Amino acid sequence: MANLADEYGTDVEIYIKALTTTIHADTPTGGPAELHDLLEQLGLERHEYPTSEPLYIWHTVPDHLGAEEQKRLANRAIPALLLAGYTVNCDPEVFDEALYQQAVHRLHARTARPAPQQPAPARSPSHSAPARRTP
């Protein structure tokens, strides 16, 4: 089994596996668990072979999705991976500029919104002020 991430020195290689319609996302041998977790959070399915060391791990878009939805999922994953600091290469057969730009826009909109802020609790005075008396 060829691992394109190892071959090209990237963190993620997204491509259509030869003689199939399956979109793969190869990760380097010994890649960080955080990368695999992120790919799963983005909707890709994790696969491993063999069960001993060195472990070859790759991800695929779910087979139950239609071809356009598979392509959409792969393109939506790219900006999140880049934002997390990973190097990504996507085969032109999979990459769609419009889908990618939509994903970038959504990601920026999500990160641009400031988190709701709790108002600071009222400070209690360190000593009580004397009561004012009027004659």
JSON list of C-alpha atoms in Angstrom, two decimals:
[
{"chain": "A", "resi": 1, "resn": "MET", "atom": "CA", "xyz": [0.00, 0.00, 0.00]},
{"chain": "A", "resi": 2, "resn": "ALA", "atom": "CA", "xyz": [1.40, 3.36, -1.02]},
{"chain": "A", "resi": 3, "resn": "ASN", "atom": "CA", "xyz": [1.11, 6.19, 1.47]},
{"chain": "A", "resi": 4, "resn": "LEU", "atom": "CA", "xyz": [1.07, 9.44, -0.49]},
{"chain": "A", "resi": 5, "resn": "ALA", "atom": "CA", "xyz": [1.53, 11.61, 2.61]},
{"chain": "A", "resi": 6, "resn": "ASP", "atom": "CA", "xyz": [4.81, 9.80, 3.33]},
{"chain": "A", "resi": 7, "resn": "GLU", "atom": "CA", "xyz": [5.80, 9.96, -0.33]},
{"chain": "A", "resi": 8, "resn": "TYR", "atom": "CA", "xyz": [5.17, 13.72, -0.72]},
{"chain": "A", "resi": 9, "resn": "GLY", "atom": "CA", "xyz": [6.06, 14.84, 2.83]},
{"chain": "A", "resi": 10, "resn": "THR", "atom": "CA", "xyz": [2.66, 16.34, 3.61]},
{"chain": "A", "resi": 11, "resn": "ASP", "atom": "CA", "xyz": [0.32, 15.90, 6.56]},
{"chain": "A", "resi": 12, "resn": "VAL", "atom": "CA", "xyz": [-2.68, 15.03, 4.38]},
{"chain": "A", "resi": 13, "resn": "GLU", "atom": "CA", "xyz": [-2.95, 13.92, 0.75]},
{"chain": "A", "resi": 14, "resn": "ILE", "atom": "CA", "xyz": [-6.51, 13.97, -0.60]},
{"chain": "A", "resi": 15, "resn": "TYR", "atom": "CA", "xyz": [-7.12, 12.03, -3.81]},
{"chain": "A", "resi": 16, "resn": "ILE", "atom": "CA", "xyz": [-9.37, 9.49, -5.53]},
{"chain": "A", "resi": 17, "resn": "LYS", "atom": "CA", "xyz": [-7.96, 6.00, -5.15]},
{"chain": "A", "resi": 18, "resn": "ALA", "atom": "CA", "xyz": [-7.04, 4.48, -8.52]},
{"chain": "A", "resi": 19, "resn": "LEU", "atom": "CA", "xyz": [-9.69, 2.26, -10.12]},
{"chain": "A", "resi": 20, "resn": "THR", "atom": "CA", "xyz": [-12.30, 3.39, -7.55]},
{"chain": "A", "resi": 21, "resn": "THR", "atom": "CA", "xyz": [-14.48, 6.41, -6.83]},
{"chain": "A", "resi": 22, "resn": "THR", "atom": "CA", "xyz": [-13.41, 6.55, -3.18]},
{"chain": "A", "resi": 23, "resn": "ILE", "atom": "CA", "xyz": [-11.84, 9.78, -1.93]},
{"chain": "A", "resi": 24, "resn": "HIS", "atom": "CA", "xyz": [-8.89, 9.00, 0.36]},
{"chain": "A", "resi": 25, "resn": "ALA", "atom": "CA", "xyz": [-7.03, 11.19, 2.82]},
{"chain": "A", "resi": 26, "resn": "ASP", "atom": "CA", "xyz": [-3.61, 9.70, 3.52]},
{"chain": "A", "resi": 27, "resn": "THR", "atom": "CA", "xyz": [-1.71, 10.80, 6.63]},
{"chain": "A", "resi": 28, "resn": "PRO", "atom": "CA", "xyz": [1.97, 10.21, 7.38]},
{"chain": "A", "resi": 29, "resn": "THR", "atom": "CA", "xyz": [3.10, 7.08, 9.16]},
{"chain": "A", "resi": 30, "resn": "GLY", "atom": "CA", "xyz": [3.20, 7.90, 12.84]},
{"chain": "A", "resi": 31, "resn": "GLY", "atom": "CA", "xyz": [1.13, 11.06, 12.32]},
{"chain": "A", "resi": 32, "resn": "PRO", "atom": "CA", "xyz": [-0.26, 12.77, 15.42]},
{"chain": "A", "resi": 33, "resn": "ALA", "atom": "CA", "xyz": [-3.44, 11.47, 17.01]},
{"chain": "A", "resi": 34, "resn": "GLU", "atom": "CA", "xyz": [-4.83, 15.03, 16.88]},
{"chain": "A", "resi": 35, "resn": "LEU", "atom": "CA", "xyz": [-4.69, 14.93, 13.08]},
{"chain": "A", "resi": 36, "resn": "HIS", "atom": "CA", "xyz": [-6.63, 11.68, 12.94]},
{"chain": "A", "resi": 37, "resn": "ASP", "atom": "CA", "xyz": [-9.15, 12.99, 15.46]},
{"chain": "A", "resi": 38, "resn": "LEU", "atom": "CA", "xyz": [-9.63, 16.18, 13.42]},
{"chain": "A", "resi": 39, "resn": "LEU", "atom": "CA", "xyz": [-10.21, 14.22, 10.21]},
{"chain": "A", "resi": 40, "resn": "GLU", "atom": "CA", "xyz": [-12.86, 12.17, 12.01]},
{"chain": "A", "resi": 41, "resn": "GLN", "atom": "CA", "xyz": [-14.48, 15.32, 13.42]},
{"chain": "A", "resi": 42, "resn": "LEU", "atom": "CA", "xyz": [-14.63, 16.64, 9.85]},
{"chain": "A", "resi": 43, "resn": "GLY", "atom": "CA", "xyz": [-16.62, 13.58, 8.79]},
{"chain": "A", "resi": 44, "resn": "LEU", "atom": "CA", "xyz": [-13.98, 11.24, 7.35]},
{"chain": "A", "resi": 45, "resn": "GLU", "atom": "CA", "xyz": [-13.82, 7.58, 8.34]},
{"chain": "A", "resi": 46, "resn": "ARG", "atom": "CA", "xyz": [-10.62, 6.13, 9.80]},
{"chain": "A", "resi": 47, "resn": "HIS", "atom": "CA", "xyz": [-9.03, 2.89, 8.53]},
{"chain": "A", "resi": 48, "resn": "GLU", "atom": "CA", "xyz": [-5.95, 1.05, 9.80]},
{"chain": "A", "resi": 49, "resn": "TYR", "atom": "CA", "xyz": [-3.71, -1.67, 8.41]},
{"chain": "A", "resi": 50, "resn": "PRO", "atom": "CA", "xyz": [-2.15, -3.82, 9.75]},
{"chain": "A", "resi": 51, "resn": "THR", "atom": "CA", "xyz": [-2.90, -3.99, 13.43]},
{"chain": "A", "resi": 52, "resn": "SER", "atom": "CA", "xyz": [0.80, -4.16, 14.29]},
{"chain": "A", "resi": 53, "resn": "GLU", "atom": "CA", "xyz": [3.56, -1.56, 13.88]},
{"chain": "A", "resi": 54, "resn": "PRO", "atom": "CA", "xyz": [4.16, 0.38, 11.72]},
{"chain": "A", "resi": 55, "resn": "LEU", "atom": "CA", "xyz": [0.52, 1.21, 11.49]},
{"chain": "A", "resi": 56, "resn": "TYR", "atom": "CA", "xyz": [-0.76, 2.56, 8.20]},
{"chain": "A", "resi": 57, "resn": "ILE", "atom": "CA", "xyz": [-3.72, 4.90, 8.85]},
{"chain": "A", "resi": 58, "resn": "TRP", "atom": "CA", "xyz": [-5.84, 6.56, 6.20]},
{"chain": "A", "resi": 59, "resn": "HIS", "atom": "CA", "xyz": [-9.27, 8.13, 6.04]},
{"chain": "A", "resi": 60, "resn": "THR", "atom": "CA", "xyz": [-12.01, 8.04, 3.44]},
{"chain": "A", "resi": 61, "resn": "VAL", "atom": "CA", "xyz": [-15.17, 9.99, 2.86]},
{"chain": "A", "resi": 62, "resn": "PRO", "atom": "CA", "xyz": [-18.19, 7.85, 3.75]},
{"chain": "A", "resi": 63, "resn": "ASP", "atom": "CA", "xyz": [-19.24, 5.56, 0.89]},
{"chain": "A", "resi": 64, "resn": "HIS", "atom": "CA", "xyz": [-22.94, 6.11, 1.57]},
{"chain": "A", "resi": 65, "resn": "LEU", "atom": "CA", "xyz": [-22.67, 9.73, 0.41]},
{"chain": "A", "resi": 66, "resn": "GLY", "atom": "CA", "xyz": [-23.29, 10.64, -3.20]},
{"chain": "A", "resi": 67, "resn": "ALA", "atom": "CA", "xyz": [-20.36, 11.69, -5.37]},
{"chain": "A", "resi": 68, "resn": "GLU", "atom": "CA", "xyz": [-21.04, 15.44, -5.06]},
{"chain": "A", "resi": 69, "resn": "GLU", "atom": "CA", "xyz": [-21.47, 15.24, -1.28]},
{"chain": "A", "resi": 70, "resn": "GLN", "atom": "CA", "xyz": [-18.22, 13.27, -1.01]},
{"chain": "A", "resi": 71, "resn": "LYS", "atom": "CA", "xyz": [-16.42, 15.97, -2.95]},
{"chain": "A", "resi": 72, "resn": "ARG", "atom": "CA", "xyz": [-18.07, 18.68, -0.83]},
{"chain": "A", "resi": 73, "resn": "LEU", "atom": "CA", "xyz": [-16.98, 16.96, 2.41]},
{"chain": "A", "resi": 74, "resn": "ALA", "atom": "CA", "xyz": [-13.38, 16.63, 1.22]},
{"chain": "A", "resi": 75, "resn": "ASN", "atom": "CA", "xyz": [-13.20, 20.29, 0.15]},
{"chain": "A", "resi": 76, "resn": "ARG", "atom": "CA", "xyz": [-14.79, 21.50, 3.39]},
{"chain": "A", "resi": 77, "resn": "ALA", "atom": "CA", "xyz": [-12.11, 19.69, 5.37]},
{"chain": "A", "resi": 78, "resn": "ILE", "atom": "CA", "xyz": [-9.19, 21.50, 3.73]},
{"chain": "A", "resi": 79, "resn": "PRO", "atom": "CA", "xyz": [-9.55, 24.96, 5.38]},
{"chain": "A", "resi": 80, "resn": "ALA", "atom": "CA", "xyz": [-9.98, 23.44, 8.84]},
{"chain": "A", "resi": 81, "resn": "LEU", "atom": "CA", "xyz": [-6.86, 21.33, 8.35]},
{"chain": "A", "resi": 82, "resn": "LEU", "atom": "CA", "xyz": [-4.88, 24.34, 7.11]},
{"chain": "A", "resi": 83, "resn": "LEU", "atom": "CA", "xyz": [-6.11, 26.47, 10.01]},
{"chain": "A", "resi": 84, "resn": "ALA", "atom": "CA", "xyz": [-4.95, 23.75, 12.41]},
{"chain": "A", "resi": 85, "resn": "GLY", "atom": "CA", "xyz": [-1.46, 24.07, 10.88]},
{"chain": "A", "resi": 86, "resn": "TYR", "atom": "CA", "xyz": [-1.33, 20.96, 8.71]},
{"chain": "A", "resi": 87, "resn": "THR", "atom": "CA", "xyz": [0.06, 20.81, 5.18]},
{"chain": "A", "resi": 88, "resn": "VAL", "atom": "CA", "xyz": [-2.54, 19.54, 2.75]},
{"chain": "A", "resi": 89, "resn": "ASN", "atom": "CA", "xyz": [-2.36, 18.56, -0.89]},
{"chain": "A", "resi": 90, "resn": "CYS", "atom": "CA", "xyz": [-5.57, 17.87, -2.80]},
{"chain": "A", "resi": 91, "resn": "ASP", "atom": "CA", "xyz": [-5.68, 16.25, -6.21]},
{"chain": "A", "resi": 92, "resn": "PRO", "atom": "CA", "xyz": [-7.21, 18.53, -8.88]},
{"chain": "A", "resi": 93, "resn": "GLU", "atom": "CA", "xyz": [-9.74, 15.77, -9.62]},
{"chain": "A", "resi": 94, "resn": "VAL", "atom": "CA", "xyz": [-11.17, 16.30, -6.11]},
{"chain": "A", "resi": 95, "resn": "PHE", "atom": "CA", "xyz": [-10.46, 20.00, -5.50]},
{"chain": "A", "resi": 96, "resn": "ASP", "atom": "CA", "xyz": [-13.26, 22.45, -6.26]},
{"chain": "A", "resi": 97, "resn": "GLU", "atom": "CA", "xyz": [-12.43, 26.14, -5.83]},
{"chain": "A", "resi": 98, "resn": "ALA", "atom": "CA", "xyz": [-16.04, 27.22, -5.18]},
{"chain": "A", "resi": 99, "resn": "LEU", "atom": "CA", "xyz": [-16.59, 24.56, -2.50]},
{"chain": "A", "resi": 100, "resn": "TYR", "atom": "CA", "xyz": [-13.26, 25.43, -0.91]},
{"chain": "A", "resi": 101, "resn": "GLN", "atom": "CA", "xyz": [-14.09, 29.16, -0.83]},
{"chain": "A", "resi": 102, "resn": "GLN", "atom": "CA", "xyz": [-17.49, 28.44, 0.74]},
{"chain": "A", "resi": 103, "resn": "ALA", "atom": "CA", "xyz": [-15.76, 26.42, 3.46]},
{"chain": "A", "resi": 104, "resn": "VAL", "atom": "CA", "xyz": [-13.22, 29.20, 4.05]},
{"chain": "A", "resi": 105, "resn": "HIS", "atom": "CA", "xyz": [-16.05, 31.74, 4.34]},
{"chain": "A", "resi": 106, "resn": "ARG", "atom": "CA", "xyz": [-17.95, 29.56, 6.83]},
{"chain": "A", "resi": 107, "resn": "LEU", "atom": "CA", "xyz": [-14.82, 28.97, 8.88]},
{"chain": "A", "resi": 108, "resn": "HIS", "atom": "CA", "xyz": [-13.99, 32.69, 9.01]},
{"chain": "A", "resi": 109, "resn": "ALA", "atom": "CA", "xyz": [-17.56, 33.56, 9.95]},
{"chain": "A", "resi": 110, "resn": "ARG", "atom": "CA", "xyz": [-17.44, 31.05, 12.79]},
{"chain": "A", "resi": 111, "resn": "THR", "atom": "CA", "xyz": [-14.08, 32.23, 14.12]},
{"chain": "A", "resi": 112, "resn": "ALA", "atom": "CA", "xyz": [-14.80, 35.94, 13.59]},
{"chain": "A", "resi": 113, "resn": "ARG", "atom": "CA", "xyz": [-17.78, 35.95, 15.92]},
{"chain": "A", "resi": 114, "resn": "PRO", "atom": "CA", "xyz": [-16.53, 36.85, 19.36]},
{"chain": "A", "resi": 115, "resn": "ALA", "atom": "CA", "xyz": [-17.39, 34.43, 22.10]},
{"chain": "A", "resi": 116, "resn": "PRO", "atom": "CA", "xyz": [-20.23, 35.61, 24.28]},
{"chain": "A", "resi": 117, "resn": "GLN", "atom": "CA", "xyz": [-18.74, 37.45, 27.23]},
{"chain": "A", "resi": 118, "resn": "GLN", "atom": "CA", "xyz": [-20.05, 37.21, 30.74]},
{"chain": "A", "resi": 119, "resn": "PRO", "atom": "CA", "xyz": [-20.32, 40.59, 32.45]},
{"chain": "A", "resi": 120, "resn": "ALA", "atom": "CA", "xyz": [-17.71, 41.07, 35.14]},
{"chain": "A", "resi": 121, "resn": "PRO", "atom": "CA", "xyz": [-19.16, 40.53, 38.60]},
{"chain": "A", "resi": 122, "resn": "ALA", "atom": "CA", "xyz": [-19.75, 43.72, 40.54]},
{"chain": "A", "resi": 123, "resn": "ARG", "atom": "CA", "xyz": [-16.87, 44.41, 42.83]},
{"chain": "A", "resi": 124, "resn": "SER", "atom": "CA", "xyz": [-17.76, 44.57, 46.46]},
{"chain": "A", "resi": 125, "resn": "PRO", "atom": "CA", "xyz": [-16.27, 47.52, 48.29]},
{"chain": "A", "resi": 126, "resn": "SER", "atom": "CA", "xyz": [-13.34, 46.67, 50.51]},
{"chain": "A", "resi": 127, "resn": "HIS", "atom": "CA", "xyz": [-14.86, 48.72, 53.33]},
{"chain": "A", "resi": 128, "resn": "SER", "atom": "CA", "xyz": [-18.33, 50.10, 53.74]},
{"chain": "A", "resi": 129, "resn": "ALA", "atom": "CA", "xyz": [-18.86, 53.82, 53.27]},
{"chain": "A", "resi": 130, "resn": "PRO", "atom": "CA", "xyz": [-20.23, 55.65, 56.28]},
{"chain": "A", "resi": 131, "resn": "ALA", "atom": "CA", "xyz": [-23.93, 56.47, 56.10]},
{"chain": "A", "resi": 132, "resn": "ARG", "atom": "CA", "xyz": [-24.66, 60.13, 55.38]},
{"chain": "A", "resi": 133, "resn": "ARG", "atom": "CA", "xyz": [-26.89, 61.94, 57.83]},
{"chain": "A", "resi": 134, "resn": "THR", "atom": "CA", "xyz": [-28.83, 65.04, 57.05]},
{"chain": "A", "resi": 135, "resn": "PRO", "atom": "CA", "xyz": [-29.52, 67.49, 59.89]}
]
